[in-house]
Coordinates of C-alpha atoms and ligand atoms in Angstrom, one line a residue:
M20 CA 144.2 80.0 68.9
K21 CA 147.2 77.8 68.0
K22 CA 150.5 79.2 66.7
V23 CA 152.4 77.5 63.9
A24 CA 155.9 78.6 63.0
V25 CA 156.6 78.1 59.3
L26 CA 160.3 77.8 58.4
P27 CA 160.6 77.3 54.6
G28 CA 164.5 77.1 54.6
D29 CA 166.3 76.5 51.3
G30 CA 166.0 74.9 47.9
I31 CA 162.7 73.2 47.3
G32 CA 161.8 73.9 51.0
M33 CA 160.5 77.3 49.8
E34 CA 158.1 75.7 47.3
I35 CA 156.9 72.7 49.2
T36 CA 156.0 74.8 52.3
V37 CA 153.8 77.1 50.2
S38 CA 151.8 74.1 49.1
A39 CA 151.7 72.6 52.6
V40 CA 150.6 75.8 54.2
K41 CA 147.6 76.0 51.7
V42 CA 146.5 72.5 52.8
L43 CA 147.0 73.4 56.4
K44 CA 144.8 76.6 56.0
A45 CA 142.1 74.6 54.2
A46 CA 142.0 72.0 56.9
A47 CA 141.8 74.7 59.6
R48 CA 138.9 76.4 57.8
K49 CA 137.2 73.1 57.3
F50 CA 137.4 72.1 60.9
G51 CA 137.0 75.5 62.5
L52 CA 140.6 75.8 64.0
Q53 CA 142.0 79.2 64.7
L54 CA 145.6 79.2 63.5
E55 CA 148.2 81.9 63.6
L56 CA 151.0 81.2 61.1
K57 CA 154.3 83.1 61.4
E58 CA 157.3 82.6 59.1
G59 CA 160.9 82.4 60.3
L60 CA 164.3 82.2 58.6
I61 CA 166.4 79.1 58.9
G62 CA 169.4 77.6 57.1
G63 CA 171.2 79.2 54.2
A64 CA 168.4 81.7 53.8
A65 CA 168.9 82.8 57.3
Y66 CA 172.7 82.9 57.0
D67 CA 172.4 85.1 53.9
A68 CA 170.0 87.5 55.6
C69 CA 171.7 87.8 59.0
G70 CA 174.9 85.8 59.2
S71 CA 173.5 82.9 61.2
P72 CA 171.8 79.8 60.0
L73 CA 169.7 79.7 63.2
P74 CA 168.9 83.2 64.3
A75 CA 167.8 83.8 67.9
E76 CA 164.5 85.2 66.6
T77 CA 163.8 81.9 64.9
V78 CA 164.5 79.9 68.0
A79 CA 162.3 82.3 70.0
L80 CA 159.5 81.9 67.4
C81 CA 159.7 78.1 67.6
R82 CA 159.6 78.2 71.4
E83 CA 156.5 80.3 71.5
S84 CA 154.7 78.2 68.9
D85 CA 152.5 75.1 69.3
A86 CA 154.1 73.4 66.3
I87 CA 156.7 74.0 63.6
L88 CA 156.5 73.3 60.0
L89 CA 159.9 73.1 58.3
G90 CA 160.8 72.8 54.6
A91 CA 164.4 71.8 54.2
V92 CA 167.8 73.4 54.7
G93 CA 171.1 73.4 52.8
G94 CA 172.6 73.7 49.4
P95 CA 175.8 74.0 47.5
K96 CA 176.0 77.7 48.1
W97 CA 176.7 77.1 51.8
D98 CA 178.7 73.8 51.6
N99 CA 182.0 75.5 52.0
L100 CA 181.2 77.5 55.2
P101 CA 182.8 76.3 58.4
P102 CA 180.8 73.3 59.7
D103 CA 179.0 75.2 62.4
L104 CA 177.7 77.8 60.0
R105 CA 176.4 75.2 57.5
P106 CA 172.7 74.9 57.4
E107 CA 172.6 71.2 58.6
R108 CA 175.1 71.4 61.4
G109 CA 174.5 75.0 62.3
A110 CA 170.7 75.1 62.2
L111 CA 168.8 71.8 61.9
L112 CA 170.7 69.7 64.4
P113 CA 170.9 72.5 67.1
L114 CA 167.2 73.2 66.6
R115 CA 166.3 69.6 67.2
K116 CA 168.6 69.5 70.2
L117 CA 167.5 72.9 71.7
L118 CA 163.8 71.9 71.5
G119 CA 164.5 68.5 73.0
L120 CA 163.1 66.6 70.0
Y121 CA 164.5 63.2 70.7
A122 CA 162.0 61.1 68.8
N123 CA 161.7 61.3 65.1
L124 CA 158.7 59.4 63.6
R125 CA 158.9 58.5 60.0
P126 CA 155.9 56.6 58.8
V127 CA 156.3 54.6 55.6
R128 CA 152.9 54.0 54.1
V129 CA 152.3 52.8 50.6
F130 CA 149.3 54.4 48.9
A131 CA 147.4 51.8 46.8
P132 CA 147.8 53.6 43.5
L133 CA 151.6 53.8 43.9
T134 CA 152.3 50.1 44.5
G135 CA 153.0 49.5 40.9
G136 CA 155.6 52.3 40.8
C137 CA 157.8 50.8 43.5
A138 CA 161.1 49.3 42.6
L139 CA 160.2 46.1 44.5
K140 CA 157.7 43.5 43.5
Q141 CA 154.1 44.8 44.0
D142 CA 153.1 42.0 46.4
L143 CA 156.0 43.0 48.8
V144 CA 154.8 46.5 49.3
A145 CA 151.0 46.4 48.8
G146 CA 149.3 47.8 51.9
L147 CA 152.7 48.4 53.6
D148 CA 152.5 50.5 56.7
L149 CA 155.5 50.7 59.0
L150 CA 156.9 53.4 61.3
V151 CA 160.6 54.2 61.9
V152 CA 161.2 55.8 65.3
R153 CA 164.6 57.4 65.0
E154 CA 166.4 58.7 68.1
L155 CA 167.2 62.3 67.1
T156 CA 169.3 64.1 69.7
G157 CA 172.1 61.7 70.6
G158 CA 174.4 59.1 69.0
L159 CA 177.0 59.8 66.4
Y160 CA 175.5 63.1 65.4
F161 CA 176.0 64.7 68.7
G162 CA 179.0 62.9 70.3
E163 CA 182.3 64.5 70.6
K164 CA 184.1 65.3 67.3
K165 CA 187.7 65.9 66.8
R166 CA 190.2 66.4 64.0
E167 CA 193.9 66.7 64.7
L168 CA 197.1 66.6 62.7
I169 CA 199.3 63.6 63.3
P170 CA 202.6 62.6 61.6
G171 CA 201.7 61.9 58.0
G172 CA 198.1 63.1 58.0
W173 CA 195.0 63.6 60.1
R174 CA 193.3 61.8 62.8
V175 CA 189.5 62.2 63.2
V176 CA 187.1 61.1 65.8
D177 CA 183.3 60.9 65.8
T178 CA 181.7 59.5 69.0
L179 CA 178.6 57.4 69.4
E180 CA 177.4 58.3 72.8
Y181 CA 174.2 57.5 74.6
T182 CA 173.0 57.5 78.2
S183 CA 170.5 54.9 79.4
F184 CA 168.1 57.8 80.0
E185 CA 168.2 58.9 76.4
I186 CA 167.6 55.3 75.2
E187 CA 164.8 54.7 77.7
R188 CA 162.7 57.8 76.7
V189 CA 162.8 57.1 73.0
A190 CA 162.1 53.4 73.6
R191 CA 159.1 54.3 75.7
L192 CA 157.7 56.5 72.9
A193 CA 158.3 53.7 70.4
F194 CA 156.6 51.1 72.5
S195 CA 153.6 53.3 73.1
M196 CA 153.4 53.8 69.3
A197 CA 153.6 50.1 68.7
R198 CA 150.8 49.5 71.3
Q199 CA 148.5 51.7 69.2
R200 CA 149.5 49.9 66.0
R201 CA 150.0 46.2 65.4
G202 CA 152.0 45.6 68.6
R203 CA 155.3 44.7 67.1
L204 CA 158.6 46.5 67.8
T205 CA 161.9 45.8 66.1
S206 CA 164.8 47.4 67.9
V207 CA 167.7 47.8 65.5
D208 CA 171.4 48.0 66.6
K209 CA 174.9 46.6 66.0
A210 CA 175.2 44.8 69.3
N211 CA 177.7 42.3 67.9
V212 CA 180.2 45.2 67.6
L213 CA 179.2 48.4 69.4
E214 CA 179.2 49.0 73.2
S215 CA 176.5 51.6 72.7
S216 CA 174.3 48.9 71.1
I217 CA 174.8 46.5 74.0
L218 CA 173.4 49.1 76.4
W219 CA 170.7 50.0 73.8
R220 CA 169.5 46.3 73.9
E221 CA 169.6 46.1 77.7
V222 CA 167.6 49.3 78.1
V223 CA 165.0 48.4 75.4
E224 CA 164.6 45.0 77.2
T225 CA 163.7 46.8 80.5
V226 CA 161.3 49.1 78.9
A227 CA 159.7 46.2 77.1
A228 CA 158.6 44.8 80.5
E229 CA 156.2 47.8 80.8
Y230 CA 154.5 46.9 77.5
P231 CA 153.5 43.3 77.8
G232 CA 151.2 43.6 74.7
V233 CA 154.1 44.5 72.4
T234 CA 156.3 41.8 70.9
L235 CA 159.9 42.9 70.9
E236 CA 162.5 41.6 68.5
H237 CA 166.2 42.8 68.2
M238 CA 167.8 43.0 64.8
L239 CA 171.2 44.0 63.6
V240 CA 171.3 47.0 61.4
D241 CA 172.9 45.3 58.4
N242 CA 170.3 42.6 58.5
C243 CA 167.5 45.2 58.9
A244 CA 168.8 47.0 55.7
M245 CA 168.4 43.7 53.9
Q246 CA 165.1 42.7 55.4
L247 CA 163.6 46.1 54.5
V248 CA 163.9 45.2 50.8
R249 CA 163.4 41.4 51.2
N250 CA 160.3 41.4 53.3
P251 CA 159.2 44.8 54.5
G252 CA 155.8 43.5 55.6
Q253 CA 157.4 41.9 58.7
F254 CA 157.9 45.3 60.3
D255 CA 155.5 47.4 62.4
V256 CA 157.6 49.8 64.4
I257 CA 161.4 50.0 63.9
L258 CA 163.2 51.7 66.8
T259 CA 166.8 52.8 66.2
E260 CA 169.7 55.1 66.9
N261 CA 170.1 58.4 65.2
M262 CA 172.5 57.5 62.3
F263 CA 171.0 54.1 61.7
G264 CA 167.6 55.7 61.5
D265 CA 168.7 58.3 59.1
I266 CA 170.0 55.7 56.7
L267 CA 167.2 53.1 57.1
S268 CA 164.5 55.7 56.7
D269 CA 165.9 56.8 53.3
E270 CA 166.0 53.2 52.3
A271 CA 162.4 52.6 53.5
S272 CA 161.2 55.6 51.6
V273 CA 161.8 53.8 48.3
L274 CA 159.0 51.3 49.4
A275 CA 156.6 54.2 49.4
G276 CA 157.5 55.1 45.8
S277 CA 159.8 58.1 46.5
L278 CA 161.6 60.0 49.2
G279 CA 159.1 62.7 48.2
M280 CA 156.4 60.7 49.9
L281 CA 158.0 60.4 53.4
P282 CA 156.8 62.8 56.2
S283 CA 158.3 63.1 59.6
A284 CA 157.4 64.4 63.1
S285 CA 160.0 65.2 65.7
L286 CA 158.6 64.9 69.2
G287 CA 159.6 64.9 72.8
G288 CA 159.8 68.6 73.7
H289 CA 157.2 71.2 74.3
V290 CA 156.7 71.9 70.6
G291 CA 156.7 69.4 67.8
L292 CA 158.6 69.9 64.5
Y293 CA 157.2 68.6 61.3
E294 CA 159.3 68.3 58.1
P295 CA 159.6 66.0 55.1
S296 CA 162.3 63.3 55.5
H297 CA 164.0 64.5 52.4
G298 CA 166.5 67.4 51.9
S299 CA 166.4 70.7 50.0
A300 CA 167.1 69.0 46.6
P301 CA 169.0 72.1 45.2
R302 CA 169.0 70.5 41.7
H303 CA 165.2 70.7 41.5
A304 CA 164.7 74.0 43.3
G305 CA 162.9 76.9 41.7
Q306 CA 161.3 74.7 39.0
D307 CA 157.8 74.1 40.5
K308 CA 158.7 70.4 40.2
A309 CA 159.3 69.0 43.6
N310 CA 156.7 66.6 45.2
P311 CA 155.0 68.4 48.1
I312 CA 153.3 65.3 49.5
A313 CA 156.0 64.5 52.2
T314 CA 155.4 68.0 53.6
I315 CA 151.7 67.8 53.2
M316 CA 151.7 64.5 55.1
S317 CA 153.8 66.2 57.7
V318 CA 151.0 68.7 58.1
A319 CA 148.7 65.8 58.8
M320 CA 151.1 64.7 61.5
L321 CA 151.2 68.2 62.9
L322 CA 147.5 68.3 63.1
R323 CA 147.4 64.9 64.8
Y324 CA 150.3 65.1 67.3
S325 CA 150.6 68.8 68.2
L326 CA 147.1 70.2 67.6
R327 CA 145.3 67.0 68.6
Q328 CA 143.0 67.4 65.6
E329 CA 142.6 63.7 64.5
E330 CA 139.7 64.4 62.1
A331 CA 141.6 67.2 60.3
A332 CA 144.7 65.0 60.1
A333 CA 142.8 62.1 58.6
A334 CA 141.1 64.5 56.2
V335 CA 144.5 65.7 54.8
E336 CA 145.6 62.0 54.4
T337 CA 142.3 61.1 52.7
A338 CA 142.7 64.1 50.4
V339 CA 146.2 63.0 49.4
A340 CA 145.0 59.5 48.7
A341 CA 142.1 60.8 46.6
V342 CA 144.3 63.0 44.4
L343 CA 146.7 60.0 43.8
D344 CA 143.6 57.9 43.0
E345 CA 142.6 60.4 40.4
G346 CA 146.0 59.8 38.7
Y347 CA 147.8 63.0 39.5
R348 CA 151.6 62.6 40.0
T349 CA 154.6 64.7 40.5
Y350 CA 157.7 63.8 38.3
D351 CA 159.2 61.5 41.0
I352 CA 156.2 59.2 41.1
M353 CA 155.1 59.6 37.5
E354 CA 153.9 56.5 35.7
T355 CA 152.4 56.0 32.2
G356 CA 148.7 56.8 32.0
C357 CA 149.0 59.3 34.9
R358 CA 148.9 63.1 34.7
Q359 CA 152.1 64.9 35.7
V360 CA 151.7 68.1 37.7
G361 CA 154.1 70.5 39.4
T362 CA 154.4 71.4 43.1
Q363 CA 151.8 74.1 43.2
A364 CA 149.3 72.2 41.2
M365 CA 149.6 69.2 43.4
G366 CA 149.2 71.4 46.5
G367 CA 146.2 73.0 44.9
L368 CA 144.6 69.7 44.1
I369 CA 145.0 68.4 47.6
T370 CA 143.7 71.7 49.0
A371 CA 140.6 71.4 46.9
S372 CA 140.2 67.8 47.9
V373 CA 140.3 68.8 51.6
E374 CA 137.7 71.5 51.0
S375 CA 135.4 69.1 49.1
L376 CA 135.5 66.3 51.6
Ligands
IPM426 C1 167.3 64.0 57.7 C2 168.5 64.7 57.0 C3 169.3 65.4 58.1 C4 169.8 64.3 59.1 C5 170.5 66.1 57.5 C6 170.1 67.2 56.5 C7 171.4 66.7 58.6 O1 169.2 63.7 56.3 O2 166.5 64.7 58.4 O3 167.2 62.8 57.6 O4 170.7 63.6 58.8 O5 169.2 64.2 60.1
MG427 MG1 168.3 61.8 56.2

Protein backbone atom coordinates (compact mmCIF):
# COMPACT_ATOMS: atom_id res chain seq x y z
CA MET A 1 0.00 0.00 0.00
CA LYS A 2 1.48 3.36 -1.06
CA LYS A 3 0.33 6.66 0.39
CA VAL A 4 -0.11 9.72 -1.79
CA ALA A 5 -0.80 13.14 -0.29
CA VAL A 6 -2.96 15.33 -2.51
CA LEU A 7 -2.64 19.08 -1.94
CA PRO A 8 -4.94 20.92 -4.37
CA GLY A 9 -4.08 24.44 -3.12
CA ASP A 10 -5.60 27.48 -4.78
CA GLY A 11 -7.07 28.74 -8.03
CA ILE A 12 -6.98 26.21 -10.85
CA GLY A 13 -5.05 23.91 -8.49
CA MET A 14 -8.38 22.62 -7.21
CA GLU A 15 -9.63 21.69 -10.68
CA ILE A 16 -6.49 20.23 -12.21
CA THR A 17 -5.85 17.94 -9.24
CA VAL A 18 -9.37 16.48 -9.55
CA SER A 19 -8.54 15.46 -13.12
CA ALA A 20 -5.07 14.22 -12.24
CA VAL A 21 -6.35 12.12 -9.33
CA LYS A 22 -8.83 10.41 -11.68
CA VAL A 23 -5.97 9.48 -13.97
CA LEU A 24 -3.84 8.29 -11.06
CA LYS A 25 -6.66 6.09 -9.76
CA ALA A 26 -7.25 4.63 -13.21
CA ALA A 27 -3.55 3.82 -13.59
CA ALA A 28 -3.52 2.24 -10.12
CA ARG A 29 -6.53 0.04 -10.98
CA LYS A 30 -5.03 -0.92 -14.29
CA PHE A 31 -1.67 -1.94 -12.87
CA GLY A 32 -2.90 -3.40 -9.58
CA LEU A 33 -1.37 -0.79 -7.28
CA GLN A 34 -2.82 -0.24 -3.84
CA LEU A 35 -2.95 3.50 -3.20
CA GLU A 36 -4.21 5.43 -0.25
CA LEU A 37 -4.93 9.06 -1.17
CA LYS A 38 -5.28 11.71 1.51
CA GLU A 39 -6.04 15.37 0.94
CA GLY A 40 -4.33 18.21 2.77
CA LEU A 41 -4.63 21.98 2.88
CA ILE A 42 -1.94 24.28 1.53
CA GLY A 43 -1.58 27.89 0.42
CA GLY A 44 -4.35 30.45 0.58
CA ALA A 45 -6.93 27.72 1.16
CA ALA A 46 -5.03 26.63 4.27
CA TYR A 47 -4.56 30.21 5.43
CA ASP A 48 -8.30 30.83 5.16
CA ALA A 49 -9.15 27.63 7.00
CA CYS A 50 -6.62 27.79 9.82
CA GLY A 51 -4.50 30.94 9.63
CA SER A 52 -1.37 29.26 8.26
CA PRO A 53 -0.49 28.63 4.60
CA LEU A 54 1.41 25.50 5.63
CA PRO A 55 -0.32 23.86 8.59
CA ALA A 56 1.64 21.36 10.69
CA GLU A 57 -0.87 18.63 9.78
CA THR A 58 -0.04 19.13 6.10
CA VAL A 59 3.69 18.81 6.74
CA ALA A 60 3.02 15.68 8.83
CA LEU A 61 0.84 14.22 6.06
CA CYS A 62 3.59 14.88 3.51
CA ARG A 63 6.25 13.30 5.68
CA GLU A 64 4.26 10.09 6.15
CA SER A 65 3.43 9.78 2.44
CA ASP A 66 5.33 8.07 -0.36
CA ALA A 67 4.61 10.92 -2.77
CA ILE A 68 2.88 14.29 -2.89
CA LEU A 69 0.71 15.60 -5.70
CA LEU A 70 0.32 19.35 -5.53
CA GLY A 71 -1.91 21.65 -7.60
CA ALA A 72 -0.79 25.26 -7.25
CA VAL A 73 -0.82 27.98 -4.61
CA GLY A 74 -1.44 31.72 -4.47
CA GLY A 75 -3.86 34.32 -5.71
CA PRO A 76 -4.71 38.01 -5.45
CA LYS A 77 -6.73 37.41 -2.31
CA TRP A 78 -3.53 36.67 -0.34
CA ASP A 79 -1.10 39.00 -2.14
CA ASN A 80 -1.20 41.66 0.54
CA LEU A 81 -0.46 39.40 3.49
CA PRO A 82 2.95 39.70 5.15
CA PRO A 83 5.47 37.83 2.92
CA ASP A 84 5.81 34.89 5.27
CA LEU A 85 2.08 34.24 5.27
CA ARG A 86 1.75 34.45 1.51
CA PRO A 87 1.16 31.09 -0.16
CA GLU A 88 4.41 31.15 -2.18
CA ARG A 89 6.84 32.20 0.51
CA GLY A 90 4.88 30.81 3.43
CA ALA A 91 3.98 27.40 2.02
CA LEU A 92 5.58 26.29 -1.22
CA LEU A 93 9.17 27.33 -0.55
CA PRO A 94 9.26 26.08 3.07
CA LEU A 95 7.66 22.79 2.02
CA ARG A 96 10.36 22.23 -0.61
CA LYS A 97 13.02 23.13 1.95
CA LEU A 98 11.57 21.08 4.83
CA LEU A 99 11.35 17.98 2.67
CA GLY A 100 14.87 18.45 1.29
CA LEU A 101 13.67 18.59 -2.32
CA TYR A 102 16.78 20.08 -3.84
CA ALA A 103 16.33 18.88 -7.42
CA ASN A 104 13.45 20.02 -9.57
CA LEU A 105 13.04 18.11 -12.82
CA ARG A 106 11.13 19.90 -15.57
CA PRO A 107 10.97 17.84 -18.76
CA VAL A 108 10.05 19.71 -21.92
CA ARG A 109 8.67 17.28 -24.43
CA VAL A 110 6.88 18.28 -27.60
CA PHE A 111 3.98 16.00 -28.47
CA ALA A 112 3.87 15.50 -32.24
CA PRO A 113 0.36 16.91 -32.75
CA LEU A 114 1.33 20.12 -30.95
CA THR A 115 4.37 21.01 -33.07
CA GLY A 116 2.29 23.22 -35.34
CA GLY A 117 0.93 25.21 -32.40
CA CYS A 118 4.32 26.31 -31.14
CA ALA A 119 5.34 29.93 -31.57
CA LEU A 120 8.62 28.78 -33.13
CA LYS A 121 9.14 27.24 -36.54
CA GLN A 122 7.96 23.66 -36.60
CA ASP A 123 11.32 22.15 -37.54
CA LEU A 124 12.94 23.72 -34.46
CA VAL A 125 10.65 21.95 -32.01
CA ALA A 126 9.65 18.73 -33.77
CA GLY A 127 10.61 15.79 -31.54
CA LEU A 128 12.10 18.09 -28.91
CA ASP A 129 12.86 16.38 -25.61
CA LEU A 130 14.92 18.24 -23.03
CA LEU A 131 15.10 18.22 -19.26
CA VAL A 132 15.69 21.21 -17.01
CA VAL A 133 17.20 20.27 -13.65
CA ARG A 134 16.65 23.26 -11.41
CA GLU A 135 18.32 23.51 -8.01
CA LEU A 136 15.38 24.10 -5.67
CA THR A 137 16.40 24.75 -2.08
CA GLY A 138 19.22 27.27 -2.34
CA GLY A 139 20.32 30.30 -4.27
CA LEU A 140 18.52 33.63 -4.40
CA TYR A 141 15.28 32.17 -3.12
CA PHE A 142 16.69 31.13 0.23
CA GLY A 143 19.64 33.46 0.85
CA GLU A 144 19.46 36.20 3.46
CA LYS A 145 16.95 38.95 2.71
CA LYS A 146 16.90 42.38 4.24
CA ARG A 147 15.07 45.65 3.87
CA GLU A 148 16.15 48.75 5.75
CA LEU A 149 15.46 52.45 5.75
CA ILE A 150 18.35 54.62 4.63
CA PRO A 151 18.42 58.37 4.15
CA GLY A 152 16.17 59.12 1.19
CA GLY A 153 14.61 55.68 0.79
CA TRP A 154 15.12 51.96 1.26
CA ARG A 155 17.95 49.53 0.90
CA VAL A 156 17.13 45.92 0.02
CA VAL A 157 19.27 42.82 -0.10
CA ASP A 158 18.66 39.39 -1.63
CA THR A 159 21.55 36.97 -1.34
CA LEU A 160 22.59 34.30 -3.81
CA GLU A 161 24.18 31.71 -1.59
CA TYR A 162 25.41 28.18 -2.28
CA THR A 163 27.67 25.69 -0.60
CA SER A 164 29.76 23.31 -2.69
CA PHE A 165 27.76 20.46 -1.12
CA GLU A 166 24.47 21.88 -2.43
CA ILE A 167 25.87 22.27 -5.93
CA GLU A 168 27.46 18.84 -5.90
CA ARG A 169 24.33 16.87 -4.98
CA VAL A 170 22.13 18.47 -7.62
CA ALA A 171 24.91 18.17 -10.20
CA ARG A 172 25.21 14.47 -9.43
CA LEU A 173 21.49 13.98 -9.95
CA ALA A 174 21.59 15.90 -13.23
CA PHE A 175 24.56 13.88 -14.50
CA SER A 176 22.84 10.62 -13.67
CA MET A 177 19.76 11.81 -15.58
CA ALA A 178 21.95 12.79 -18.54
CA ARG A 179 23.58 9.36 -18.48
CA GLN A 180 20.14 7.74 -18.86
CA ARG A 181 19.26 10.11 -21.70
CA ARG A 182 21.42 11.36 -24.58
CA GLY A 183 24.53 11.95 -22.48
CA ARG A 184 24.76 15.73 -22.79
CA LEU A 185 24.67 18.18 -19.91
CA THR A 186 24.64 21.96 -20.21
CA SER A 187 25.41 23.69 -16.94
CA VAL A 188 24.01 27.21 -16.97
CA ASP A 189 25.43 30.04 -14.87
CA LYS A 190 26.64 33.64 -14.94
CA ALA A 191 30.29 32.92 -14.24
CA ASN A 192 31.43 36.11 -15.98
CA VAL A 193 29.84 38.10 -13.14
CA LEU A 194 28.79 36.03 -10.13
CA GLU A 195 31.08 34.46 -7.54
CA SER A 196 28.45 31.79 -6.86
CA SER A 197 28.59 30.83 -10.54
CA ILE A 198 32.37 30.49 -10.46
CA LEU A 199 32.05 27.97 -7.64
CA TRP A 200 29.12 26.35 -9.49
CA ARG A 201 31.39 25.72 -12.51
CA GLU A 202 34.24 24.36 -10.40
CA VAL A 203 32.00 21.90 -8.57
CA VAL A 204 30.19 20.79 -11.74
CA GLU A 205 33.60 20.14 -13.33
CA THR A 206 34.62 17.86 -10.44
CA VAL A 207 31.36 15.94 -10.55
CA ALA A 208 31.76 15.56 -14.33
CA ALA A 209 34.86 13.45 -13.74
CA GLU A 210 32.60 10.74 -12.23
CA TYR A 211 30.50 10.61 -15.40
CA PRO A 212 32.90 10.06 -18.29
CA GLY A 213 30.04 9.11 -20.59
CA VAL A 214 28.40 12.51 -20.26
CA THR A 215 29.57 15.51 -22.30
CA LEU A 216 29.58 18.67 -20.22
CA GLU A 217 29.24 22.16 -21.59
CA HIS A 218 28.99 25.43 -19.65
CA MET A 219 26.73 28.19 -20.89
CA LEU A 220 25.99 31.66 -19.61
CA VAL A 221 22.38 32.15 -18.66
CA ASP A 222 21.68 35.02 -21.04
CA ASN A 223 23.05 32.99 -23.93
CA CYS A 224 21.00 29.97 -22.80
CA ALA A 225 17.82 32.06 -22.86
CA MET A 226 18.64 32.95 -26.45
CA GLN A 227 19.71 29.44 -27.50
CA LEU A 228 16.47 27.97 -26.16
CA VAL A 229 14.50 29.79 -28.81
CA ARG A 230 17.21 29.79 -31.49
CA ASN A 231 18.10 26.11 -31.47
CA PRO A 232 16.46 24.19 -28.59
CA GLY A 233 17.40 20.83 -30.13
CA GLN A 234 21.01 21.30 -28.96
CA PHE A 235 19.96 20.63 -25.35
CA ASP A 236 19.57 17.35 -23.53
CA VAL A 237 19.85 18.16 -19.80
CA ILE A 238 20.12 21.74 -18.56
CA LEU A 239 21.41 22.07 -14.99
CA THR A 240 21.04 25.38 -13.27
CA GLU A 241 20.58 27.49 -10.15
CA ASN A 242 17.15 28.00 -8.58
CA MET A 243 16.21 31.41 -10.00
CA PHE A 244 17.76 30.82 -13.44
CA GLY A 245 15.86 27.52 -13.59
CA ASP A 246 12.60 29.18 -12.68
CA ILE A 247 12.95 31.63 -15.54
CA LEU A 248 14.39 29.27 -18.16
CA SER A 249 11.78 26.58 -17.52
CA ASP A 250 8.91 29.00 -18.14
CA GLU A 251 10.65 30.05 -21.34
CA ALA A 252 11.18 26.43 -22.38
CA SER A 253 7.52 25.59 -21.76
CA VAL A 254 6.55 27.66 -24.78
CA LEU A 255 8.39 25.11 -26.90
CA ALA A 256 5.95 22.46 -25.70
CA GLY A 257 3.02 24.60 -26.80
CA SER A 258 1.95 25.99 -23.43
CA LEU A 259 3.00 26.28 -19.82
CA GLY A 260 -0.03 24.08 -19.24
CA MET A 261 1.93 21.14 -20.69
CA LEU A 262 4.94 21.30 -18.33
CA PRO A 263 5.07 18.86 -15.40
CA SER A 264 7.64 18.77 -12.63
CA ALA A 265 9.10 16.45 -10.04
CA SER A 266 10.98 17.67 -6.99
CA LEU A 267 13.34 15.05 -5.66
CA GLY A 268 16.15 14.61 -3.20
CA GLY A 269 14.36 13.95 0.09
CA HIS A 270 12.49 10.93 1.42
CA VAL A 271 9.31 11.86 -0.40
CA GLY A 272 8.94 13.27 -3.92
CA LEU A 273 6.70 16.25 -4.72
CA TYR A 274 4.94 16.44 -8.07
CA GLU A 275 3.33 19.59 -9.38
CA PRO A 276 2.75 21.38 -12.66
CA SER A 277 5.38 24.02 -13.44
CA HIS A 278 2.68 26.67 -13.74
CA GLY A 279 0.95 28.63 -11.02
CA SER A 280 -2.63 28.91 -9.77
CA ALA A 281 -3.81 31.10 -12.70
CA PRO A 282 -6.49 32.91 -10.64
CA ARG A 283 -7.93 34.51 -13.78
CA HIS A 284 -8.92 31.12 -15.14
CA ALA A 285 -9.98 29.51 -11.86
CA GLY A 286 -13.44 28.05 -11.36
CA GLN A 287 -14.24 27.94 -15.07
CA ASP A 288 -13.42 24.32 -15.87
CA LYS A 289 -11.06 25.70 -18.45
CA ALA A 290 -7.47 25.11 -17.31
CA ASN A 291 -5.27 22.53 -19.02
CA PRO A 292 -4.78 19.58 -16.60
CA ILE A 293 -2.07 17.92 -18.72
CA ALA A 294 0.90 19.39 -16.79
CA THR A 295 -0.54 17.88 -13.61
CA ILE A 296 -1.41 14.60 -15.31
CA MET A 297 2.13 14.36 -16.68
CA SER A 298 3.31 15.08 -13.12
CA VAL A 299 1.29 12.02 -12.06
CA ALA A 300 3.31 10.02 -14.60
CA MET A 301 6.50 11.31 -12.97
CA LEU A 302 5.11 10.40 -9.54
CA LEU A 303 4.46 6.85 -10.71
CA ARG A 304 7.94 6.65 -12.22
CA TYR A 305 10.15 8.23 -9.55
CA SER A 306 8.33 7.68 -6.25
CA LEU A 307 6.28 4.53 -6.83
CA ARG A 308 8.76 2.93 -9.26
CA GLN A 309 5.92 1.96 -11.60
CA GLU A 310 7.50 2.56 -14.98
CA GLU A 311 4.77 0.75 -16.89
CA ALA A 312 2.00 2.76 -15.27
CA ALA A 313 3.95 5.98 -15.83
CA ALA A 314 4.43 5.19 -19.51
CA ALA A 315 0.73 4.31 -19.81
CA VAL A 316 -0.29 7.75 -18.54
CA GLU A 317 2.06 9.42 -21.04
CA THR A 318 0.76 7.24 -23.86
CA ALA A 319 -2.81 8.12 -22.89
CA VAL A 320 -2.05 11.86 -23.02
CA ALA A 321 -0.44 11.45 -26.43
CA ALA A 322 -3.42 9.44 -27.70
CA VAL A 323 -5.96 12.05 -26.60
CA LEU A 324 -3.93 14.80 -28.26
CA ASP A 325 -3.66 12.65 -31.38
CA GLU A 326 -7.44 12.41 -31.44
CA GLY A 327 -7.57 16.20 -31.67
CA TYR A 328 -8.81 17.14 -28.19
CA ARG A 329 -7.40 20.41 -26.85
CA THR A 330 -7.85 22.74 -23.93
CA TYR A 331 -8.09 26.46 -24.77
CA ASP A 332 -4.36 27.14 -24.34
CA ILE A 333 -3.32 24.65 -27.03
CA MET A 334 -6.40 25.01 -29.23
CA GLU A 335 -5.91 25.05 -33.01
CA THR A 336 -8.36 25.16 -35.88
CA GLY A 337 -9.73 21.75 -36.74
CA CYS A 338 -9.35 20.50 -33.16
CA ARG A 339 -12.03 19.96 -30.53
CA GLN A 340 -11.88 22.26 -27.52
CA VAL A 341 -12.70 20.70 -24.15
CA GLY A 342 -12.56 21.83 -20.52
CA THR A 343 -10.49 20.61 -17.59
CA GLN A 344 -12.75 17.78 -16.45
CA ALA A 345 -13.49 16.55 -19.97
CA MET A 346 -9.77 16.44 -20.78
CA GLY A 347 -9.14 14.54 -17.54
CA GLY A 348 -11.99 12.16 -18.36
CA LEU A 349 -10.66 11.47 -21.86
CA ILE A 350 -7.17 10.71 -20.57
CA THR A 351 -8.62 8.50 -17.80
CA ALA A 352 -10.65 6.56 -20.36
CA SER A 353 -7.59 6.24 -22.54
CA VAL A 354 -5.54 4.79 -19.64
CA GLU A 355 -8.36 2.31 -18.97
CA SER A 356 -8.54 1.23 -22.60
CA LEU A 357 -4.81 0.72 -23.19
C1 LIG B 1 7.56 27.62 -9.84
C2 LIG B 1 6.85 28.84 -9.34
C3 LIG B 1 7.30 29.11 -7.91
C4 LIG B 1 8.80 29.30 -7.94
C5 LIG B 1 6.61 30.32 -7.27
C6 LIG B 1 5.11 30.15 -7.22
C7 LIG B 1 7.16 30.62 -5.91
O1 LIG B 1 7.08 29.92 -10.18
O2 LIG B 1 7.41 26.54 -9.22
O3 LIG B 1 8.24 27.73 -10.85
O4 LIG B 1 9.29 30.38 -8.29
O5 LIG B 1 9.51 28.34 -7.62
MG1 LIG C 1 8.11 29.44 -11.95
